[in-house]
Amino acid sequence: MLWILLLLPAALAAYYFYPSAPLPQGSVVDRLVVQKSKRKMEAYANGRLLKTYTIALGKNPEGHKQFEGDNRTPEGSYTINARNPNSGYHKNLGVSYPNESDLAHAQKLGRPAGGEIKIHGLRNGSAGYINKFHHFKDWTAGCIAVTNQEIDELYVAVKLDAIIEILP
């Protein structure tokens, strides 16, 4: 039994410090596929899978975003429409939510659709030591979160107008 107690911290430390393989040098990501139920995001270039990231989502992750403040991550096909190196969450890539359908649905509910859906790193000034452990709990207001190191590489590699498909 004691060996299990000793093995657990060693395994957690190995997970935390073992670096993931970087994107291939010079990659241009033209498509991202998010599988919300698996908490995974795949990066593609010309139809070829380059890397899979483990992600955290909005605090209320099941279902499509309905309106501002519902803490859901949208579902559907969008594009990457912005880059922000001075984000409150290390860096971010903008997702083109809401589209016309999202706006119309929110209007039917009498609520604002919201916006500012991003792929981002960890909050600036937060406990950066959390790093890879951040994805053990969904914690965003509807965004897709990765580690700071991962958003650094995505920030450089993902082209503007890349497609992002967000699946249930």
PDB file of C-alpha atoms in Angstrom:
ATOM      1  CA  MET A   1       0.000   0.000   0.000  1.00  0.00           C
ATOM      2  CA  LEU A   2       2.853   2.365   0.817  1.00  0.00           C
ATOM      3  CA  TRP A   3       4.304   1.953  -2.669  1.00  0.00           C
ATOM      4  CA  ILE A   4       1.049   3.310  -4.147  1.00  0.00           C
ATOM      5  CA  LEU A   5       1.325   6.424  -1.985  1.00  0.00           C
ATOM      6  CA  LEU A   6       4.888   6.923  -3.165  1.00  0.00           C
ATOM      7  CA  LEU A   7       4.090   6.192  -6.795  1.00  0.00           C
ATOM      8  CA  LEU A   8       1.231   8.705  -7.102  1.00  0.00           C
ATOM      9  CA  PRO A   9       3.321  11.872  -6.486  1.00  0.00           C
ATOM     10  CA  ALA A  10       6.025  10.542  -8.803  1.00  0.00           C
ATOM     11  CA  ALA A  11       3.470   9.918 -11.548  1.00  0.00           C
ATOM     12  CA  LEU A  12       1.932  13.384 -11.113  1.00  0.00           C
ATOM     13  CA  ALA A  13       5.369  15.017 -11.225  1.00  0.00           C
ATOM     14  CA  ALA A  14       6.295  13.074 -14.363  1.00  0.00           C
ATOM     15  CA  TYR A  15       3.022  14.125 -16.036  1.00  0.00           C
ATOM     16  CA  TYR A  16       3.516  17.763 -15.045  1.00  0.00           C
ATOM     17  CA  PHE A  17       7.137  18.099 -16.131  1.00  0.00           C
ATOM     18  CA  TYR A  18       7.211  15.807 -19.174  1.00  0.00           C
ATOM     19  CA  PRO A  19       6.974  18.136 -22.191  1.00  0.00           C
ATOM     20  CA  SER A  20       4.529  17.389 -24.977  1.00  0.00           C
ATOM     21  CA  ALA A  21       5.850  17.123 -28.514  1.00  0.00           C
ATOM     22  CA  PRO A  22       5.765  20.531 -30.206  1.00  0.00           C
ATOM     23  CA  LEU A  23       4.068  21.249 -33.504  1.00  0.00           C
ATOM     24  CA  PRO A  24       6.419  20.547 -36.425  1.00  0.00           C
ATOM     25  CA  GLN A  25       8.598  23.579 -37.230  1.00  0.00           C
ATOM     26  CA  GLY A  26       6.951  25.961 -39.705  1.00  0.00           C
ATOM     27  CA  SER A  27       3.478  24.409 -39.388  1.00  0.00           C
ATOM     28  CA  VAL A  28       0.518  26.402 -40.651  1.00  0.00           C
ATOM     29  CA  VAL A  29      -2.649  25.161 -38.990  1.00  0.00           C
ATOM     30  CA  ASP A  30      -5.676  25.679 -41.228  1.00  0.00           C
ATOM     31  CA  ARG A  31      -8.259  23.662 -39.264  1.00  0.00           C
ATOM     32  CA  LEU A  32      -8.992  22.940 -35.618  1.00  0.00           C
ATOM     33  CA  VAL A  33     -11.468  20.307 -34.457  1.00  0.00           C
ATOM     34  CA  VAL A  34     -12.705  20.455 -30.870  1.00  0.00           C
ATOM     35  CA  GLN A  35     -14.354  17.369 -29.394  1.00  0.00           C
ATOM     36  CA  LYS A  36     -16.008  18.765 -26.284  1.00  0.00           C
ATOM     37  CA  SER A  37     -17.008  15.393 -24.834  1.00  0.00           C
ATOM     38  CA  LYS A  38     -13.400  14.171 -25.009  1.00  0.00           C
ATOM     39  CA  ARG A  39     -11.860  17.518 -23.958  1.00  0.00           C
ATOM     40  CA  LYS A  40      -9.584  17.341 -27.005  1.00  0.00           C
ATOM     41  CA  MET A  41      -8.649  19.787 -29.764  1.00  0.00           C
ATOM     42  CA  GLU A  42      -6.932  18.572 -32.933  1.00  0.00           C
ATOM     43  CA  ALA A  43      -4.769  20.824 -35.113  1.00  0.00           C
ATOM     44  CA  TYR A  44      -4.608  20.067 -38.856  1.00  0.00           C
ATOM     45  CA  ALA A  45      -2.589  21.342 -41.811  1.00  0.00           C
ATOM     46  CA  ASN A  46      -3.804  20.409 -45.301  1.00  0.00           C
ATOM     47  CA  GLY A  47      -5.935  17.577 -43.879  1.00  0.00           C
ATOM     48  CA  ARG A  48      -3.067  16.069 -41.870  1.00  0.00           C
ATOM     49  CA  LEU A  49      -3.371  15.801 -38.087  1.00  0.00           C
ATOM     50  CA  LEU A  50      -0.388  17.552 -36.510  1.00  0.00           C
ATOM     51  CA  LYS A  51      -1.167  17.512 -32.800  1.00  0.00           C
ATOM     52  CA  THR A  52      -3.913  16.859 -30.247  1.00  0.00           C
ATOM     53  CA  TYR A  53      -4.317  19.113 -27.212  1.00  0.00           C
ATOM     54  CA  THR A  54      -6.127  18.421 -23.946  1.00  0.00           C
ATOM     55  CA  ILE A  55      -8.440  21.339 -23.181  1.00  0.00           C
ATOM     56  CA  ALA A  56     -10.731  22.834 -20.564  1.00  0.00           C
ATOM     57  CA  LEU A  57     -14.106  24.297 -21.532  1.00  0.00           C
ATOM     58  CA  GLY A  58     -16.827  26.501 -20.103  1.00  0.00           C
ATOM     59  CA  LYS A  59     -18.072  25.640 -16.613  1.00  0.00           C
ATOM     60  CA  ASN A  60     -21.350  24.362 -18.113  1.00  0.00           C
ATOM     61  CA  PRO A  61     -19.899  22.429 -21.072  1.00  0.00           C
ATOM     62  CA  GLU A  62     -22.803  20.312 -22.301  1.00  0.00           C
ATOM     63  CA  GLY A  63     -24.835  21.700 -25.175  1.00  0.00           C
ATOM     64  CA  HIS A  64     -24.450  24.652 -27.508  1.00  0.00           C
ATOM     65  CA  LYS A  65     -23.981  28.160 -26.161  1.00  0.00           C
ATOM     66  CA  GLN A  66     -27.418  29.766 -25.894  1.00  0.00           C
ATOM     67  CA  PHE A  67     -26.724  33.261 -24.555  1.00  0.00           C
ATOM     68  CA  GLU A  68     -24.197  35.421 -22.743  1.00  0.00           C
ATOM     69  CA  GLY A  69     -23.447  34.162 -19.256  1.00  0.00           C
ATOM     70  CA  ASP A  70     -24.535  30.535 -19.715  1.00  0.00           C
ATOM     71  CA  ASN A  71     -20.901  29.336 -19.338  1.00  0.00           C
ATOM     72  CA  ARG A  72     -21.227  27.061 -22.363  1.00  0.00           C
ATOM     73  CA  THR A  73     -18.743  26.613 -25.165  1.00  0.00           C
ATOM     74  CA  PRO A  74     -20.443  27.012 -28.564  1.00  0.00           C
ATOM     75  CA  GLU A  75     -20.866  24.144 -31.015  1.00  0.00           C
ATOM     76  CA  GLY A  76     -20.685  24.458 -34.775  1.00  0.00           C
ATOM     77  CA  SER A  77     -18.372  25.705 -37.474  1.00  0.00           C
ATOM     78  CA  TYR A  78     -16.601  29.020 -36.959  1.00  0.00           C
ATOM     79  CA  THR A  79     -13.318  30.650 -37.963  1.00  0.00           C
ATOM     80  CA  ILE A  80     -10.311  32.012 -36.121  1.00  0.00           C
ATOM     81  CA  ASN A  81     -10.810  35.744 -36.584  1.00  0.00           C
ATOM     82  CA  ALA A  82      -8.347  37.498 -34.257  1.00  0.00           C
ATOM     83  CA  ARG A  83      -5.090  37.303 -32.310  1.00  0.00           C
ATOM     84  CA  ASN A  84      -4.463  39.088 -29.044  1.00  0.00           C
ATOM     85  CA  PRO A  85      -0.948  39.062 -27.567  1.00  0.00           C
ATOM     86  CA  ASN A  86      -2.108  41.212 -24.611  1.00  0.00           C
ATOM     87  CA  SER A  87      -4.979  39.060 -23.415  1.00  0.00           C
ATOM     88  CA  GLY A  88      -5.937  38.709 -19.777  1.00  0.00           C
ATOM     89  CA  TYR A  89      -5.251  35.007 -20.356  1.00  0.00           C
ATOM     90  CA  HIS A  90      -1.637  35.022 -21.577  1.00  0.00           C
ATOM     91  CA  LYS A  91      -2.520  35.174 -25.322  1.00  0.00           C
ATOM     92  CA  ASN A  92      -5.623  34.274 -27.275  1.00  0.00           C
ATOM     93  CA  LEU A  93      -7.069  33.409 -30.651  1.00  0.00           C
ATOM     94  CA  GLY A  94     -10.554  34.740 -31.374  1.00  0.00           C
ATOM     95  CA  VAL A  95     -13.397  32.455 -32.459  1.00  0.00           C
ATOM     96  CA  SER A  96     -16.021  34.013 -34.764  1.00  0.00           C
ATOM     97  CA  TYR A  97     -18.944  33.243 -32.413  1.00  0.00           C
ATOM     98  CA  PRO A  98     -21.715  34.443 -32.636  1.00  0.00           C
ATOM     99  CA  ASN A  99     -22.823  33.790 -36.197  1.00  0.00           C
ATOM    100  CA  GLU A 100     -26.202  34.883 -37.607  1.00  0.00           C
ATOM    101  CA  SER A 101     -27.935  31.739 -36.373  1.00  0.00           C
ATOM    102  CA  ASP A 102     -26.523  32.214 -32.862  1.00  0.00           C
ATOM    103  CA  LEU A 103     -27.694  35.841 -32.829  1.00  0.00           C
ATOM    104  CA  ALA A 104     -31.201  34.905 -34.008  1.00  0.00           C
ATOM    105  CA  HIS A 105     -31.521  32.134 -31.406  1.00  0.00           C
ATOM    106  CA  ALA A 106     -30.416  34.396 -28.550  1.00  0.00           C
ATOM    107  CA  GLN A 107     -32.799  37.099 -29.761  1.00  0.00           C
ATOM    108  CA  LYS A 108     -35.699  34.592 -29.613  1.00  0.00           C
ATOM    109  CA  LEU A 109     -34.734  33.953 -25.994  1.00  0.00           C
ATOM    110  CA  GLY A 110     -34.653  37.687 -25.346  1.00  0.00           C
ATOM    111  CA  ARG A 111     -31.018  37.516 -24.298  1.00  0.00           C
ATOM    112  CA  PRO A 112     -27.734  38.781 -25.755  1.00  0.00           C
ATOM    113  CA  ALA A 113     -25.757  36.085 -27.605  1.00  0.00           C
ATOM    114  CA  GLY A 114     -22.504  37.078 -25.952  1.00  0.00           C
ATOM    115  CA  GLY A 115     -19.193  36.850 -27.688  1.00  0.00           C
ATOM    116  CA  GLU A 116     -15.528  37.028 -26.892  1.00  0.00           C
ATOM    117  CA  ILE A 117     -15.134  33.264 -27.280  1.00  0.00           C
ATOM    118  CA  LYS A 118     -11.415  32.542 -27.417  1.00  0.00           C
ATOM    119  CA  ILE A 119      -8.801  29.833 -27.373  1.00  0.00           C
ATOM    120  CA  HIS A 120      -6.537  31.022 -24.577  1.00  0.00           C
ATOM    121  CA  GLY A 121      -3.937  30.161 -21.967  1.00  0.00           C
ATOM    122  CA  LEU A 122      -4.127  30.606 -18.208  1.00  0.00           C
ATOM    123  CA  ARG A 123      -5.247  33.837 -16.535  1.00  0.00           C
ATOM    124  CA  ASN A 124      -2.403  36.350 -16.160  1.00  0.00           C
ATOM    125  CA  GLY A 125      -1.258  36.553 -12.567  1.00  0.00           C
ATOM    126  CA  SER A 126      -2.858  33.230 -11.686  1.00  0.00           C
ATOM    127  CA  ALA A 127      -1.057  30.305 -10.186  1.00  0.00           C
ATOM    128  CA  GLY A 128       1.030  29.439 -13.237  1.00  0.00           C
ATOM    129  CA  TYR A 129       2.186  26.282 -11.524  1.00  0.00           C
ATOM    130  CA  ILE A 130      -1.209  24.787 -12.357  1.00  0.00           C
ATOM    131  CA  ASN A 131      -0.070  24.398 -15.989  1.00  0.00           C
ATOM    132  CA  LYS A 132      -1.263  21.001 -17.299  1.00  0.00           C
ATOM    133  CA  PHE A 133      -3.512  20.404 -14.287  1.00  0.00           C
ATOM    134  CA  HIS A 134      -5.877  23.218 -15.359  1.00  0.00           C
ATOM    135  CA  HIS A 135      -7.829  20.867 -17.606  1.00  0.00           C
ATOM    136  CA  PHE A 136      -8.905  18.571 -14.775  1.00  0.00           C
ATOM    137  CA  LYS A 137     -11.874  20.934 -14.306  1.00  0.00           C
ATOM    138  CA  ASP A 138     -13.864  23.020 -16.796  1.00  0.00           C
ATOM    139  CA  TRP A 139     -13.306  26.575 -15.619  1.00  0.00           C
ATOM    140  CA  THR A 140     -13.819  29.123 -18.411  1.00  0.00           C
ATOM    141  CA  ALA A 141     -16.878  31.250 -19.152  1.00  0.00           C
ATOM    142  CA  GLY A 142     -17.256  29.435 -22.503  1.00  0.00           C
ATOM    143  CA  CYS A 143     -13.785  29.610 -24.000  1.00  0.00           C
ATOM    144  CA  ILE A 144     -11.369  26.816 -24.872  1.00  0.00           C
ATOM    145  CA  ALA A 145      -8.337  26.781 -22.583  1.00  0.00           C
ATOM    146  CA  VAL A 146      -4.881  25.275 -23.130  1.00  0.00           C
ATOM    147  CA  THR A 147      -1.580  25.802 -21.308  1.00  0.00           C
ATOM    148  CA  ASN A 148       0.432  28.975 -21.902  1.00  0.00           C
ATOM    149  CA  GLN A 149       3.086  26.995 -23.786  1.00  0.00           C
ATOM    150  CA  GLU A 150       0.389  25.515 -26.026  1.00  0.00           C
ATOM    151  CA  ILE A 151      -1.255  28.865 -26.813  1.00  0.00           C
ATOM    152  CA  ASP A 152       2.203  30.234 -27.629  1.00  0.00           C
ATOM    153  CA  GLU A 153       2.667  27.609 -30.345  1.00  0.00           C
ATOM    154  CA  LEU A 154      -0.938  27.864 -31.592  1.00  0.00           C
ATOM    155  CA  TYR A 155      -0.701  31.663 -31.691  1.00  0.00           C
ATOM    156  CA  VAL A 156       2.156  31.397 -34.182  1.00  0.00           C
ATOM    157  CA  ALA A 157       0.883  28.404 -36.187  1.00  0.00           C
ATOM    158  CA  VAL A 158      -2.889  28.947 -36.599  1.00  0.00           C
ATOM    159  CA  LYS A 159      -3.653  31.132 -39.597  1.00  0.00           C
ATOM    160  CA  LEU A 160      -6.362  33.770 -39.514  1.00  0.00           C
ATOM    161  CA  ASP A 161      -9.592  32.459 -41.041  1.00  0.00           C
ATOM    162  CA  ALA A 162      -8.667  28.878 -40.105  1.00  0.00           C
ATOM    163  CA  ILE A 163     -11.783  26.772 -39.645  1.00  0.00           C
ATOM    164  CA  ILE A 164     -12.662  25.670 -36.127  1.00  0.00           C
ATOM    165  CA  GLU A 165     -15.261  22.943 -35.798  1.00  0.00           C
ATOM    166  CA  ILE A 166     -16.607  22.548 -32.291  1.00  0.00           C
ATOM    167  CA  LEU A 167     -18.339  19.199 -31.837  1.00  0.00           C
ATOM    168  CA  PRO A 168     -20.424  17.989 -28.861  1.00  0.00           C
TER     169      PRO A 168
END
